[in-house]
Amino acid sequence: MKCPKCGNIIPSNVRFCAYCGALVAPRPRQKVPTWGKWIIGLAVSGLIIVAIVLPRFSLPPSPPSPAPNPPPPMITLADGSSYPCSDLPTSPSGKIVFSLAKGSNSGIYVADSDGTNMTRLSPEDAVDWCPCWLPDGSKVVFSSLVYTEYRSNFRIFMINPDGTDRTQLVFDAKKLGIYDCDHIAPLVNPRGSTIAFVVTGQYGVNLAIYTIDVDGTNAYEVHQLTQWYEFSLAFAWLSDWKIVYTAPRWGSPCIDVPFRNHLECADIYVANAFSGDREQVLNPPPELLKGKHVSCDYKYGGVKDLRSGLIERVLMPR
C-alpha cells in the first residue's frame, strides 16, 4: 500500500504514514445496533404521548378556600363582657331581651336579633334584671326592686315589649311566709301559663323555688318545691307542669364557689309544679341547660343563664 502523500510503500494495517506522518486511513464509524434505535424511538414516542394525553386526565385545580364565617352579632354589657345575641332569650318575632347595668341601676332592653335597634323598657331609676319572654312574645317577665314595709325587695313584674303596661304580679306573700324575701330569676313554662321563680331568704341566703300563674291569680296555688337550706340551685321547665332542678350536696364545693360546674356536685330532682311531688334522677335532662343557676353569696350572689353563660351579678343582700 502506497502513502497517498509521499508515495512510499507502507503496511496496509496502519493509519499514519511512517515517512511523512500523513493520515492514511480514517477511523471506521461504529455502527449503532438495530435494537438501540428501537429503544430510542420508543422513548421519544412515549414522551410525546405523555405530553399530549396527560393534561387531559390531570386533576382539576383545587377550589379556593372559603372565606371565614363572619363573627356572630354580640351584645356588650356594661362590665365589658360580650355574649352572642343568639344565646339570649328570643321571642318568636326574633327580638332578644336582656338586662344592662347603668351605674347603680339596671334596666331591661329589647333589640333585634343582631343587637341593633336597642330599646330600654325600664324607667331610668329602676333596678330590673333576669328577663324572659312569654312563649308567644307578648310580654317580658322580670324581677324588679321595690320598696316594701321592711326593706327593699325584688318582685316579679311583666311588661309589654314596647315598654307599656308595667305590672307587678301581686299575691299574698305574707301568708306564704315569703314577704320579706327576694323573688328573682323567673322562667315561664312552655304553655305560658305558669311562672317559676326563686325566693331567697332574708339577707339573700337560702333558696327555694315557687310557682304562680302569669296573671297573678290563684295565689294559693304557689307551691314551695325545694327546702330552705339550698345555697345554690339550677332549674328549668321540662313540660307545662314538670320542673327539673338541682341542689348541691352537703360538703360539696358548689356551696362555697358560685357558678362553678354545678352538675358535678349536685343532686337532680324532677318535681310536679302544682303538687310539689318530686323524685330524684341520675342524669340531667338537656332542658336543664336552658334554665338558670342561682347562687346565694354575700359577695357574688346572682343569677347565671345556663345557655348563654350570662351572669347577672346583682347582689341580693343589701
Tab-separated table of C-alpha atoms in Angstrom, residues 100-108 120-129 142-147 154 166:
chain	number	residue	atom	x	y	z
A	100	LEU	CA	-77.797	46.029	81.253
A	101	ALA	CA	-76.287	47.749	84.266
A	102	LYS	CA	-76.038	51.537	84.345
A	103	GLY	CA	-74.354	52.828	87.472
A	104	SER	CA	-76.228	51.508	90.479
A	105	ASN	CA	-79.285	50.752	88.341
A	106	SER	CA	-80.005	48.089	85.748
A	107	GLY	CA	-82.674	48.017	83.072
A	108	ILE	CA	-84.459	45.671	80.687
A	120	ARG	CA	-84.910	50.350	77.082
A	121	LEU	CA	-88.150	49.222	78.714
A	122	SER	CA	-87.296	50.137	82.317
A	123	PRO	CA	-87.516	53.574	83.912
A	124	GLU	CA	-84.167	55.310	84.376
A	125	ASP	CA	-84.175	54.834	88.157
A	126	ALA	CA	-85.268	51.176	88.073
A	127	VAL	CA	-83.298	48.098	89.133
A	128	ASP	CA	-84.666	45.429	86.776
A	129	TRP	CA	-82.979	42.164	85.786
A	142	PHE	CA	-88.529	40.037	85.018
A	143	SER	CA	-87.530	40.890	88.592
A	144	SER	CA	-87.605	44.481	89.836
A	145	LEU	CA	-86.572	46.121	93.082
A	146	VAL	CA	-89.490	47.615	95.034
A	147	TYR	CA	-89.664	49.216	98.470
A	154	PHE	CA	-87.222	42.100	94.337
A	166	ARG	CA	-95.677	47.547	83.512
